[in-house]
mmCIF file of C-alpha atoms in Angstrom:
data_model
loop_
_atom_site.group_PDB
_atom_site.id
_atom_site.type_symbol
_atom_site.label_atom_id
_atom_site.label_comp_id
_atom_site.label_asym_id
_atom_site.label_seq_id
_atom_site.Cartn_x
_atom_site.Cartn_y
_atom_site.Cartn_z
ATOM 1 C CA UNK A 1 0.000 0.000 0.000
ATOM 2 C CA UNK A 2 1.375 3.749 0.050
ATOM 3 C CA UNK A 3 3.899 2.816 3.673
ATOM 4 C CA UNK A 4 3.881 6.141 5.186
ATOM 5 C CA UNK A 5 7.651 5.663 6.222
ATOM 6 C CA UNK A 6 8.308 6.327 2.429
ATOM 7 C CA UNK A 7 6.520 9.419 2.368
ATOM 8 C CA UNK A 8 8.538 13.163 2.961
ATOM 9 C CA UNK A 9 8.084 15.767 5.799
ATOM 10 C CA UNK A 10 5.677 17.087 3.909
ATOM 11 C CA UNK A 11 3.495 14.301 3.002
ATOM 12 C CA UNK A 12 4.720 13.663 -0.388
ATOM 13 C CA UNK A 13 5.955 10.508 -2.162
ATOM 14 C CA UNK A 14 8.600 9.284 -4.367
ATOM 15 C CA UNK A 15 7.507 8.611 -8.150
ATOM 16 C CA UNK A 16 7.959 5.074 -9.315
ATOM 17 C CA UNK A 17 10.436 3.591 -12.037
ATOM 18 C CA UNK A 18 7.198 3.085 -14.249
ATOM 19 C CA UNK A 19 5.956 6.582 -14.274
ATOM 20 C CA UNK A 20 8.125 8.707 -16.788
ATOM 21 C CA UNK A 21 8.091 12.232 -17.004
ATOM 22 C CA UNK A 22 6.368 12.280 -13.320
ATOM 23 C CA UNK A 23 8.962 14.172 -10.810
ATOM 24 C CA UNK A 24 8.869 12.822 -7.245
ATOM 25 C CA UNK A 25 6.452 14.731 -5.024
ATOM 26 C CA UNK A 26 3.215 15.232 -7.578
ATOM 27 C CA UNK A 27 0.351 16.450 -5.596
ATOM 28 C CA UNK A 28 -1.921 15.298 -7.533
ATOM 29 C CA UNK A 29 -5.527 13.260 -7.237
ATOM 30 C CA UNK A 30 -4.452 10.681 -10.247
ATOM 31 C CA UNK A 31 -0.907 10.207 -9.306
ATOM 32 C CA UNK A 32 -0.061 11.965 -6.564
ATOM 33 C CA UNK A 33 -0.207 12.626 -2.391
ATOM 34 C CA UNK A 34 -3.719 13.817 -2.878
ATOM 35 C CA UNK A 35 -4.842 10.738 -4.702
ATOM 36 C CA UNK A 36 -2.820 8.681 -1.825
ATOM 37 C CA UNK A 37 -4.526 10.481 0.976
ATOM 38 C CA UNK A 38 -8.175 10.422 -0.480
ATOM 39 C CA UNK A 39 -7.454 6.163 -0.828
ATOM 40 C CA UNK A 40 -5.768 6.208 2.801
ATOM 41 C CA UNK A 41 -9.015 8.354 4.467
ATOM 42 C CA UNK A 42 -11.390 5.846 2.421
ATOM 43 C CA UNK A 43 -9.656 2.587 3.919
ATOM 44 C CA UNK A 44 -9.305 4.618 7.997
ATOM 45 C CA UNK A 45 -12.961 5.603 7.317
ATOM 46 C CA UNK A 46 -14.054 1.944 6.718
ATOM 47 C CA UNK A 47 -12.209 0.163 9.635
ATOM 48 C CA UNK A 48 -9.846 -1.138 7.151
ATOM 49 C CA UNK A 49 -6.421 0.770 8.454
ATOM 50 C CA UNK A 50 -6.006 2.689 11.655
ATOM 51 C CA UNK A 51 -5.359 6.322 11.243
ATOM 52 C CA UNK A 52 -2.991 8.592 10.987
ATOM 53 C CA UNK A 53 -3.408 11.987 12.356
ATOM 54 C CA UNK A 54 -0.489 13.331 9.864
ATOM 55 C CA UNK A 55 -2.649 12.884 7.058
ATOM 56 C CA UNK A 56 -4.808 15.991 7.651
ATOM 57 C CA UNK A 57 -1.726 18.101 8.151
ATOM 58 C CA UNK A 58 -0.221 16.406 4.900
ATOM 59 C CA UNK A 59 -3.994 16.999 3.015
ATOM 60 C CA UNK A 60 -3.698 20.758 4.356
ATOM 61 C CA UNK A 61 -0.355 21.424 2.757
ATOM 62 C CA UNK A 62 -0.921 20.262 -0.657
ATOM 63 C CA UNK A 63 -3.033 23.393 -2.375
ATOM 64 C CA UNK A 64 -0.102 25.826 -1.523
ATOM 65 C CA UNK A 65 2.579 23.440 -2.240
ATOM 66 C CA UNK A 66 0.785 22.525 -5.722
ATOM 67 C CA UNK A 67 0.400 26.508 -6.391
ATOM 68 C CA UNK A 68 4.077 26.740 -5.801
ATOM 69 C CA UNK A 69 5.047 24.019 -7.874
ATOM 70 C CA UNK A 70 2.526 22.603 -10.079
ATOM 71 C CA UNK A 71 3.035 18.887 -11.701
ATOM 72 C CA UNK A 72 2.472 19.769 -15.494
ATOM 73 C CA UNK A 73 4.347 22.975 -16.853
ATOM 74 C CA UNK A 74 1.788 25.449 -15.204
ATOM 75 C CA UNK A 75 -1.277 24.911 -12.668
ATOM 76 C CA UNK A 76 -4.535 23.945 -14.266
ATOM 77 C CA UNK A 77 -7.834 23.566 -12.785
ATOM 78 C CA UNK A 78 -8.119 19.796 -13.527
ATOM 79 C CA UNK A 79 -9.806 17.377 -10.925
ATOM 80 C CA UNK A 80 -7.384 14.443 -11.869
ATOM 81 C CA UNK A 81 -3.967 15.894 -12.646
ATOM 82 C CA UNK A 82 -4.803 19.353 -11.502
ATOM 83 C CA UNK A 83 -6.044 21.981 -8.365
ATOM 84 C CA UNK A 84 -9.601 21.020 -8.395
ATOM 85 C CA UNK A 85 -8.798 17.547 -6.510
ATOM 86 C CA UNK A 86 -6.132 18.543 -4.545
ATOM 87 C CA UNK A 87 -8.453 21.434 -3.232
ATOM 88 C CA UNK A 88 -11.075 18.950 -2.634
ATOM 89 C CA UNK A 89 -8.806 16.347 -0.939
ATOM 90 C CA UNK A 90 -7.982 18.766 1.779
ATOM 91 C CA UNK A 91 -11.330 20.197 2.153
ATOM 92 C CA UNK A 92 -12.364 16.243 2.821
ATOM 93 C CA UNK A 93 -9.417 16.772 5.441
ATOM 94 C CA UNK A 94 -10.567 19.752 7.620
ATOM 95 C CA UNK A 95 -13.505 21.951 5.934
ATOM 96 C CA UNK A 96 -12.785 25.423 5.634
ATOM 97 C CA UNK A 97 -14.849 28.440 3.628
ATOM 98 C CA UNK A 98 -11.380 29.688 2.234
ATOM 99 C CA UNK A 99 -10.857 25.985 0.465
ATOM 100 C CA UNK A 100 -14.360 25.712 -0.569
ATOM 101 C CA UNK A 101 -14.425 29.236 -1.987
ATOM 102 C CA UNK A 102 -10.932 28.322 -4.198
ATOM 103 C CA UNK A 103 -12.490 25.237 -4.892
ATOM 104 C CA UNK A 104 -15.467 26.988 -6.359
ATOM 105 C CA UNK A 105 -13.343 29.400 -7.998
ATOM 106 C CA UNK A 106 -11.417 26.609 -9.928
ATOM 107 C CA UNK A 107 -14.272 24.575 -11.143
ATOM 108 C CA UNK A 108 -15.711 27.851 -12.371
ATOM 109 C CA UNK A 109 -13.048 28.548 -14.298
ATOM 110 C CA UNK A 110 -12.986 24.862 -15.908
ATOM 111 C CA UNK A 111 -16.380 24.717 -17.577
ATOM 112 C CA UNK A 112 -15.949 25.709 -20.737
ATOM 113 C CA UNK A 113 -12.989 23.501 -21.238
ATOM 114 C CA UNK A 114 -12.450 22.157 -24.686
ATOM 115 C CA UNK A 115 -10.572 19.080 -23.987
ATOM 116 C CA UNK A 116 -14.671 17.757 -23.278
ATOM 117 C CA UNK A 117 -13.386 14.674 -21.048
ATOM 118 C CA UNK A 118 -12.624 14.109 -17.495
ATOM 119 C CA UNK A 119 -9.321 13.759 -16.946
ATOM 120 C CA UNK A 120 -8.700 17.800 -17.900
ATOM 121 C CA UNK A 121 -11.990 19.044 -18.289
ATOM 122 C CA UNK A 122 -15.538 20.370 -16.689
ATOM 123 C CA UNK A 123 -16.928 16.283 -16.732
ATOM 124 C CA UNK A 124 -13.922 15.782 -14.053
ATOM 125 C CA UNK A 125 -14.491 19.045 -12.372
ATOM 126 C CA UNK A 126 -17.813 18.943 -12.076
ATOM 127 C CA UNK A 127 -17.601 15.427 -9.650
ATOM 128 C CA UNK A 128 -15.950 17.965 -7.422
ATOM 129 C CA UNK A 129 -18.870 20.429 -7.536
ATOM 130 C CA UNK A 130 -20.741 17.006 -6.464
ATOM 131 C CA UNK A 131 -18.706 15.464 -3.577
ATOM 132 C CA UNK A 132 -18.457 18.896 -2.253
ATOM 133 C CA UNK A 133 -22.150 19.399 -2.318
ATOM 134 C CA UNK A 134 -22.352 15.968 -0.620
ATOM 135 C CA UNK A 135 -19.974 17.362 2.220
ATOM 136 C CA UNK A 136 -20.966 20.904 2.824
ATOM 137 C CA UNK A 137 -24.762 21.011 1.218
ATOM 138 C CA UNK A 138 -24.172 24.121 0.178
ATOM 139 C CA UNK A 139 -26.484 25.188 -2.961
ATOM 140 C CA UNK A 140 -23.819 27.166 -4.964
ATOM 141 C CA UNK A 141 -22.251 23.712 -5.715
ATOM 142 C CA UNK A 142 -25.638 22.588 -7.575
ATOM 143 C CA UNK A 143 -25.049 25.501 -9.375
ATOM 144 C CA UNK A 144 -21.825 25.739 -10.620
ATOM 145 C CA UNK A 145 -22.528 21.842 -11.316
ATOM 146 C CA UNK A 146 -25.279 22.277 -13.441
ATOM 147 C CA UNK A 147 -23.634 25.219 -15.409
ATOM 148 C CA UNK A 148 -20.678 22.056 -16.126
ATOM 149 C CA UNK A 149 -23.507 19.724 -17.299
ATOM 150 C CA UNK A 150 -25.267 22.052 -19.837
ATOM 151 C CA UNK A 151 -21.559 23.132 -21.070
ATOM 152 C CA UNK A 152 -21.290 19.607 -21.625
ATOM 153 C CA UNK A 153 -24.998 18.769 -22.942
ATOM 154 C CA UNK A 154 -24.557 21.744 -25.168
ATOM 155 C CA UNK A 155 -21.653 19.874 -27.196
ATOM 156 C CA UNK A 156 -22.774 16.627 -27.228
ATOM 157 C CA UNK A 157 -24.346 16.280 -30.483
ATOM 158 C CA UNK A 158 -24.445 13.913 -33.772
ATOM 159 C CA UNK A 159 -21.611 13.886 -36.450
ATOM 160 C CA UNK A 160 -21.723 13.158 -39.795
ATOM 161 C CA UNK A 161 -25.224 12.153 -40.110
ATOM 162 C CA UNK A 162 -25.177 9.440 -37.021
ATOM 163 C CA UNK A 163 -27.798 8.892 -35.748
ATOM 164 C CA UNK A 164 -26.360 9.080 -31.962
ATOM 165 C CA UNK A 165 -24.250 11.805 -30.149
ATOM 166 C CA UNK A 166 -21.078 11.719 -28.699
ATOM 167 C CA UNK A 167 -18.321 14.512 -27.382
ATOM 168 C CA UNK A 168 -15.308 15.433 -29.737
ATOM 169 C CA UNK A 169 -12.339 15.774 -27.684
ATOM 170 C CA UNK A 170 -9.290 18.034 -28.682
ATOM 171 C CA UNK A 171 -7.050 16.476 -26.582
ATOM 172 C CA UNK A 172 -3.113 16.680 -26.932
ATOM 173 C CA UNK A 173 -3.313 18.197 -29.802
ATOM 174 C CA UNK A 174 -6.013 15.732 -31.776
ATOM 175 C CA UNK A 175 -9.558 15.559 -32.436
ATOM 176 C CA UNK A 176 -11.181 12.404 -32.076
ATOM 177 C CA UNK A 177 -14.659 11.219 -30.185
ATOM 178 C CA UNK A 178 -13.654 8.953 -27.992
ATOM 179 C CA UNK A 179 -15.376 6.513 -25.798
ATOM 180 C CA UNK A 180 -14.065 5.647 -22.672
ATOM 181 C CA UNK A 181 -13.655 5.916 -19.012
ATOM 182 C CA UNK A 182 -10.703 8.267 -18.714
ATOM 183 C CA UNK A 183 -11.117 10.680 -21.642
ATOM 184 C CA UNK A 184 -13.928 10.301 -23.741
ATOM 185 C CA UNK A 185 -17.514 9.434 -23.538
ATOM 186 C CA UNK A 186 -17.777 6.969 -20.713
ATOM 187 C CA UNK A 187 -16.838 9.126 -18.642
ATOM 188 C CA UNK A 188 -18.546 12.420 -19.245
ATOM 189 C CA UNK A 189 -21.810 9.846 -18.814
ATOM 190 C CA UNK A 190 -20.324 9.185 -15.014
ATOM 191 C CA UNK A 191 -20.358 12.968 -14.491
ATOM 192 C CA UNK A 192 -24.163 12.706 -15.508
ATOM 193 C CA UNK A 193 -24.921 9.786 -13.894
ATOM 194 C CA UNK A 194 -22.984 10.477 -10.746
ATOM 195 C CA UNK A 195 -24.770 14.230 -10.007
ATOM 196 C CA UNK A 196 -27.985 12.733 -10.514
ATOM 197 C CA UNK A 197 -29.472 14.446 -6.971
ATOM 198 C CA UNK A 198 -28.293 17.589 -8.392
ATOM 199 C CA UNK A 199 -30.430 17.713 -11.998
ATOM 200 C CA UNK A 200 -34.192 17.299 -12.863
ATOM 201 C CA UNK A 201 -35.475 13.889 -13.408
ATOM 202 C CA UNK A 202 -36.515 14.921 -16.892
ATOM 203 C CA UNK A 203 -32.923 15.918 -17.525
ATOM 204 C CA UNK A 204 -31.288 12.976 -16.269
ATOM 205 C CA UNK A 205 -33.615 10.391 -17.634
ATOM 206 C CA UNK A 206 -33.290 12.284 -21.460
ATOM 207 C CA UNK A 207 -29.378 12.438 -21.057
ATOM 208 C CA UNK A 208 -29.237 8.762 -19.995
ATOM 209 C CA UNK A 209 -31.234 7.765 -22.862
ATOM 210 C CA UNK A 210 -29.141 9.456 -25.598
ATOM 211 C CA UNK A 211 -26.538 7.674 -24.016
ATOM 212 C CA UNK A 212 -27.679 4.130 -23.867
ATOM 213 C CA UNK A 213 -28.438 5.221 -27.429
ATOM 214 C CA UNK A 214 -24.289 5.730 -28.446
ATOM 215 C CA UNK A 215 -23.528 3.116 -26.915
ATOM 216 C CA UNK A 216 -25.626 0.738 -28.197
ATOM 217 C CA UNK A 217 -24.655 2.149 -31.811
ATOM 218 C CA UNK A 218 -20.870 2.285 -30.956
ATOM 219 C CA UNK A 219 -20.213 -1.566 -29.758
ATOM 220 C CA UNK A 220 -18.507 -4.543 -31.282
ATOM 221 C CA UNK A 221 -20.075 -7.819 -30.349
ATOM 222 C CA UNK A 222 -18.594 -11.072 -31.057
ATOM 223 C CA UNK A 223 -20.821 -13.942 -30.074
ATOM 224 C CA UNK A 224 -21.417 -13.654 -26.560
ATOM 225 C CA UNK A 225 -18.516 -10.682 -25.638
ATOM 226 C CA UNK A 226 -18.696 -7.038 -26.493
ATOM 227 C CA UNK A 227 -16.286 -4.411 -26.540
ATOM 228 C CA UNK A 228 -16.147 -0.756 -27.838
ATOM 229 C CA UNK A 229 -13.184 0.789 -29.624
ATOM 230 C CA UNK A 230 -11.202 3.515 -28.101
ATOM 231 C CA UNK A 231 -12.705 6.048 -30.802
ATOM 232 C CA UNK A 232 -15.223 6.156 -33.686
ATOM 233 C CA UNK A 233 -12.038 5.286 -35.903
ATOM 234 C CA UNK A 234 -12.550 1.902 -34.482
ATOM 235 C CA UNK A 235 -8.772 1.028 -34.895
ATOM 236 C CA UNK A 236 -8.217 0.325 -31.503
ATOM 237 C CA UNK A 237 -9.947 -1.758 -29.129
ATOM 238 C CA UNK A 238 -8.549 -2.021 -25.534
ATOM 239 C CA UNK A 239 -9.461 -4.063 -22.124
ATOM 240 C CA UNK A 240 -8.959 -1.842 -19.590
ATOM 241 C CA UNK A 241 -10.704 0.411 -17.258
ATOM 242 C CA UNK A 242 -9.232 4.016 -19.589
ATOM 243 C CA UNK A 243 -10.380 2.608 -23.068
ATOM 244 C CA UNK A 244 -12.930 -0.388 -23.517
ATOM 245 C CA UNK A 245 -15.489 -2.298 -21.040
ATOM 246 C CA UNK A 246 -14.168 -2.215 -18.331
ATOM 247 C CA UNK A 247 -14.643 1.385 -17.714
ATOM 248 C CA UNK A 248 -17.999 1.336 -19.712
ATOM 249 C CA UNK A 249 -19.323 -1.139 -17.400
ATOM 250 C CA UNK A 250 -18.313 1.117 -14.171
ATOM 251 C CA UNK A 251 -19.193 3.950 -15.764
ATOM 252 C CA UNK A 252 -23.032 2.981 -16.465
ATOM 253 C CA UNK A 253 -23.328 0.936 -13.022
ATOM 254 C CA UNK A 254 -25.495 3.920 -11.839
ATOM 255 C CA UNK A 255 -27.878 3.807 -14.638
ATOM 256 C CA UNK A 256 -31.322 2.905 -13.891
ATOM 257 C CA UNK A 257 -32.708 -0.665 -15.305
ATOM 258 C CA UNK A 258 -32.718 -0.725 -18.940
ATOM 259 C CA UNK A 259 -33.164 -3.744 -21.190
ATOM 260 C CA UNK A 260 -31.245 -1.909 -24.233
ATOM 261 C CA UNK A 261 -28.216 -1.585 -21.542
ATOM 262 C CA UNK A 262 -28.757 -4.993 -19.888
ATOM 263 C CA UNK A 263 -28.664 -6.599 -23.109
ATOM 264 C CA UNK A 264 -25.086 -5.239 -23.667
ATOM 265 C CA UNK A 265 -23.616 -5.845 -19.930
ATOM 266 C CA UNK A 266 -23.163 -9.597 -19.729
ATOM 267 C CA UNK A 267 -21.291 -9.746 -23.034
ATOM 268 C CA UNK A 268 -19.397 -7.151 -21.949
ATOM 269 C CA UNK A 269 -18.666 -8.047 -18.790
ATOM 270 C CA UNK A 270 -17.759 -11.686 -19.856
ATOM 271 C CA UNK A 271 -15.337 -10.575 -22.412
ATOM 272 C CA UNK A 272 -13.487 -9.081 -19.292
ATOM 273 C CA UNK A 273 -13.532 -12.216 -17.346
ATOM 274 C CA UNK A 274 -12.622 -14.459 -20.308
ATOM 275 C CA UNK A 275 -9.763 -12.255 -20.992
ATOM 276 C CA UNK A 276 -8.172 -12.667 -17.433
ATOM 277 C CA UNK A 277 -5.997 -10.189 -15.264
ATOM 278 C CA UNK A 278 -4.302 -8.024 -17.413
ATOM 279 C CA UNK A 279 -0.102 -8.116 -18.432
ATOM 280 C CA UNK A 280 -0.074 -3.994 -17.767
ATOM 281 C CA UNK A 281 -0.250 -4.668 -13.801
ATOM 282 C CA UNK A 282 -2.181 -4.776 -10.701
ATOM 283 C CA UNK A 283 -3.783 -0.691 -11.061
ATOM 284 C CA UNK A 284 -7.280 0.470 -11.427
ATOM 285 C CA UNK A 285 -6.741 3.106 -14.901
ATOM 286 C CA UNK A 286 -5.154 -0.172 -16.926
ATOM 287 C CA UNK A 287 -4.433 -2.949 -14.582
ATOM 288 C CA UNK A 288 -6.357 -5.780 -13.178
ATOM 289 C CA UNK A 289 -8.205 -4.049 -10.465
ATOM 290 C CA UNK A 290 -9.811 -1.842 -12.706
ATOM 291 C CA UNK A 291 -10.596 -4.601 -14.673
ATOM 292 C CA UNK A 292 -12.050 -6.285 -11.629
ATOM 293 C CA UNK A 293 -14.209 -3.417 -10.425
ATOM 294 C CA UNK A 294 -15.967 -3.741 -13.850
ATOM 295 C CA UNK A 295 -16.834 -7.539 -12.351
ATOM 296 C CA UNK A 296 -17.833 -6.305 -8.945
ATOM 297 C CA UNK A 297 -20.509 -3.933 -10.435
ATOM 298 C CA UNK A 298 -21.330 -6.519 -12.473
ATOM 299 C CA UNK A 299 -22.542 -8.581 -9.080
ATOM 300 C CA UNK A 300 -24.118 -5.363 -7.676
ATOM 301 C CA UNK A 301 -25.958 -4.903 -10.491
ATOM 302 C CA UNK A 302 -26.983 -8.587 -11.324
ATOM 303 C CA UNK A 303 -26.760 -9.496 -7.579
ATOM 304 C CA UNK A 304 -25.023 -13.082 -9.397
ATOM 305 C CA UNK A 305 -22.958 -14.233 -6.817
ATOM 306 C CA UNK A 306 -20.751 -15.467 -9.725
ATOM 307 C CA UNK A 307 -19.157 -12.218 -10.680
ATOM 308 C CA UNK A 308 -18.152 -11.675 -7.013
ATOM 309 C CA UNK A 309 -16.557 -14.869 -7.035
ATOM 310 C CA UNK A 310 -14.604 -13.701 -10.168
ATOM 311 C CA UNK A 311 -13.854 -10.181 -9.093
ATOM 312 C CA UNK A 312 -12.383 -12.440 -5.862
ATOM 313 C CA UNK A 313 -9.990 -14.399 -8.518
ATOM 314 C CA UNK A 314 -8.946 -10.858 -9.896
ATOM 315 C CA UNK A 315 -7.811 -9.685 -6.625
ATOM 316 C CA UNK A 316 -5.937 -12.422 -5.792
ATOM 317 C CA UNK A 317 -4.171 -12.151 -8.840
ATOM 318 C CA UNK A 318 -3.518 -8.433 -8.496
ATOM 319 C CA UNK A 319 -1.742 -9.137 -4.873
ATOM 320 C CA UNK A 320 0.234 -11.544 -6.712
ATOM 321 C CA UNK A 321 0.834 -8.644 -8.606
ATOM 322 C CA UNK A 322 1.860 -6.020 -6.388
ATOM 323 C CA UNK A 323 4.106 -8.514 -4.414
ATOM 324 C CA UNK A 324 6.608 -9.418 -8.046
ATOM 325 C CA UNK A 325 6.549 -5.610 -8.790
ATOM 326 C CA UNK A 326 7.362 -4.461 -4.987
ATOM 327 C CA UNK A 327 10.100 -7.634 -5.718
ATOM 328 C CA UNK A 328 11.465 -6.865 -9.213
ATOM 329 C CA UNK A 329 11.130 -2.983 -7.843
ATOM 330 C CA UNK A 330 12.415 -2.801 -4.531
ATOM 331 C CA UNK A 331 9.605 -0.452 -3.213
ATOM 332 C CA UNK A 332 6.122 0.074 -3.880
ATOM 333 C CA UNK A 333 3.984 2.308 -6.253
ATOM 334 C CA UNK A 334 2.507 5.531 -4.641
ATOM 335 C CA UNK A 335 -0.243 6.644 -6.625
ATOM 336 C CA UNK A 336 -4.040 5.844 -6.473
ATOM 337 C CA UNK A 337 -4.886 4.947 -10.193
ATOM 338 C CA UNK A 338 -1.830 3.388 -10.894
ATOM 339 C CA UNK A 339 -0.623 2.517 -7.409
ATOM 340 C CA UNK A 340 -0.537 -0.032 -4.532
ATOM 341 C CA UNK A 341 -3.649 2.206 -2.496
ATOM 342 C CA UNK A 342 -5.958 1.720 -5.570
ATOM 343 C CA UNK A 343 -5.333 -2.045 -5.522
ATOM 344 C CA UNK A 344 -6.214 -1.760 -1.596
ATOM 345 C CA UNK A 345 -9.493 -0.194 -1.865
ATOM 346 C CA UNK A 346 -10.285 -2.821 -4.602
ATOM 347 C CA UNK A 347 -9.149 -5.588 -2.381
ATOM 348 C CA UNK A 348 -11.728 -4.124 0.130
ATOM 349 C CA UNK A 349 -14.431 -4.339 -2.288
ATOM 350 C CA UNK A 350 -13.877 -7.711 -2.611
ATOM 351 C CA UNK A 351 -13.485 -8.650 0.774
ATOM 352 C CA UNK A 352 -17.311 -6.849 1.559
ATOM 353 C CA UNK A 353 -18.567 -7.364 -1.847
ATOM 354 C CA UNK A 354 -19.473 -3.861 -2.536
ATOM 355 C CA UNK A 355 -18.301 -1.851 -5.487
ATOM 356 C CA UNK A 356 -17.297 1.760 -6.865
ATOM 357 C CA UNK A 357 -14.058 3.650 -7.784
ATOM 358 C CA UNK A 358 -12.444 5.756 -5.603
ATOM 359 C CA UNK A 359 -12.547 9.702 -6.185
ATOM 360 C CA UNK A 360 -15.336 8.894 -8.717
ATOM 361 C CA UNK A 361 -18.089 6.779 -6.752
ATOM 362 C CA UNK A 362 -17.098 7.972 -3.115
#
């Protein structure tokens, strides 16, 4: 897990072999202290660690020390790789209006992003606008949320005569409308899905149709499997929890009951069992665990007492894992989507057969 006798003074971590072009000390939600500390508060909260008190000191620190020296080239307001969940981490840590009122600030300034995913954009920032309703109940969060979600409705719209509607990102300097978890259409459908207490029920139910819609239209099935490509190109297609079913299936678990989506899930999710744990490692974004919480929802969902037997299998192949790369290694890796902690919270998934992604679901 992220061993807090590897961490600094200051509550930040070393950046693993694996992880090029990441400097030791990100601050960051996806890779980063702040992604560390939201997975170490998760497992404290649910009896699964003891606590430490130096974590809310170490969650305090992080919004100056981020302004000061930002991961990427410059700060951005990104919830992922950015201010908006470092902000949010340490308003988990010790509420405060000053944090909040930055925190509102940056999301604000984030909406009209044209990247139009969630790893850089207003579908990311917007879950913060969410969890920090859920904490503080403030109204202004409801609004600055739904000003994100009609930013977002407003370009989600057909192309070239389809008959379905997707995002276009312009991401690193490409166009393409992608569909999955971490940067395309999957996940802008979370954001949706995921503020549901915050929009009409008119509103949600029309968005969620238009997207059972795409998706339908967008899959491959073969036989009984189905997978989606990472883009309308369809020259890709990928396993994993960033690009392909995986993150599809955790990305519609909060979808109400829908026969055109239910008769899509069970292929989908048995084209990720039938594949097995994945080569890339034991991580949630493109590793086995991810790949396993697409199983677990699949036994929430289904209630099939199978897939949480399988999710089970997963997770005892991702310790297996995490122990050869702590081996070939010599230390662990300290990030939540692509770390040790991420595997942890899985693990505890398994253990109490529950499901959900951490900084996305809870």
């Amino acid at each position: 897990m992220a061993d807090v006798r590897h961490a600094g003074r200051d509550g930040a971590w070393p950046a693993h072999p694996l992880d090029q072009g990441v400097k030791d000390g990100s601050r960051a939600l996806y890779m980063g202290a702040a992604g560390i500390l939201w997975g170490l508060f998760h497992l404290a909260r649910e009896g699964a660690i003891a606590s430490d008190p130096r974590w809310v000191e170490w969650a305090l620190a992080l919004p100056e020390a981020y302004r000061a020296t930002p991961d990427t080239s410059r700060g951005v307001p990104s919830y992922f790789v950015g201010e908006a969940g470092i902000l949010l981490t340490a308003l988990r840590a010790r509420p405060s209006a000053a944090l909040a009122d930055r925190l509102l600030e940056v999301v604000k300034s984030n909406v009209r992003n044209p990247t139009l995913e969630m790893m850089w954009g207003a579908p990311g920032s917007a879950l913060a606008a969410v969890f920090a309703h859920e904490l503080t109940g403030d109204d202004r969060w409801r609004v600055v949320y739904l000003d994100s979600l009609h930013a977002l409705e407003h370009s989600w719209r057909e192309h070239d005569g389809d008959a379905y509607a997707l995002w276009t990102q312009d991401l690193y300097g490409r166009q393409r409308r992608i569909l999955g978890a971490a940067h395309g259409f999957a996940g802008n459908v979370f954001s949706i899905l995921r503020g549901r207490s915050l929009s009409s029920e008119v509103a949600f139910g029309a968005a969620v149709g238009r997207a059972v819609a795409a998706l339908r239209a967008t899959v491959e099935l073969d036989g009984d499997r189905a997978n989606w490509p990472s883009d309308t190109g369809r020259e890709r297609f990928y396993l994993q929890w960033c690009h392909g079913a995986p993150g599809v299936l955790t990305s519609f678990a909060r979808a109400p009951a829908d026969p055109a989506l239910d008769a899509l899930w069970l292929p989908a999710a048995e084209l990720v069992w039938q594949a097995g744990p994945l080569r890339k490692g034991p991580n949630l974004c493109h590793g086995t665990a991810g790949n396993g919480a697409a199983l677990l929802a699949t036994f929430v969902r289904t209630g099939d007492e199978r897939w949480l037997d399988r999710a089970r299998r997963f997770g005892m192949h991702a310790i297996a894992q995490v122990a050869a790369a702590r081996a070939e290694n010599g230390r662990g890796r300290y990030s939540l989507w692509l770390g040790d902690i991420g595997v942890a919270v899985y693990l505890w998934h398994c253990i109490h057969g529950t499901s959900g992604l951490p900084s996305l679901d809870f």
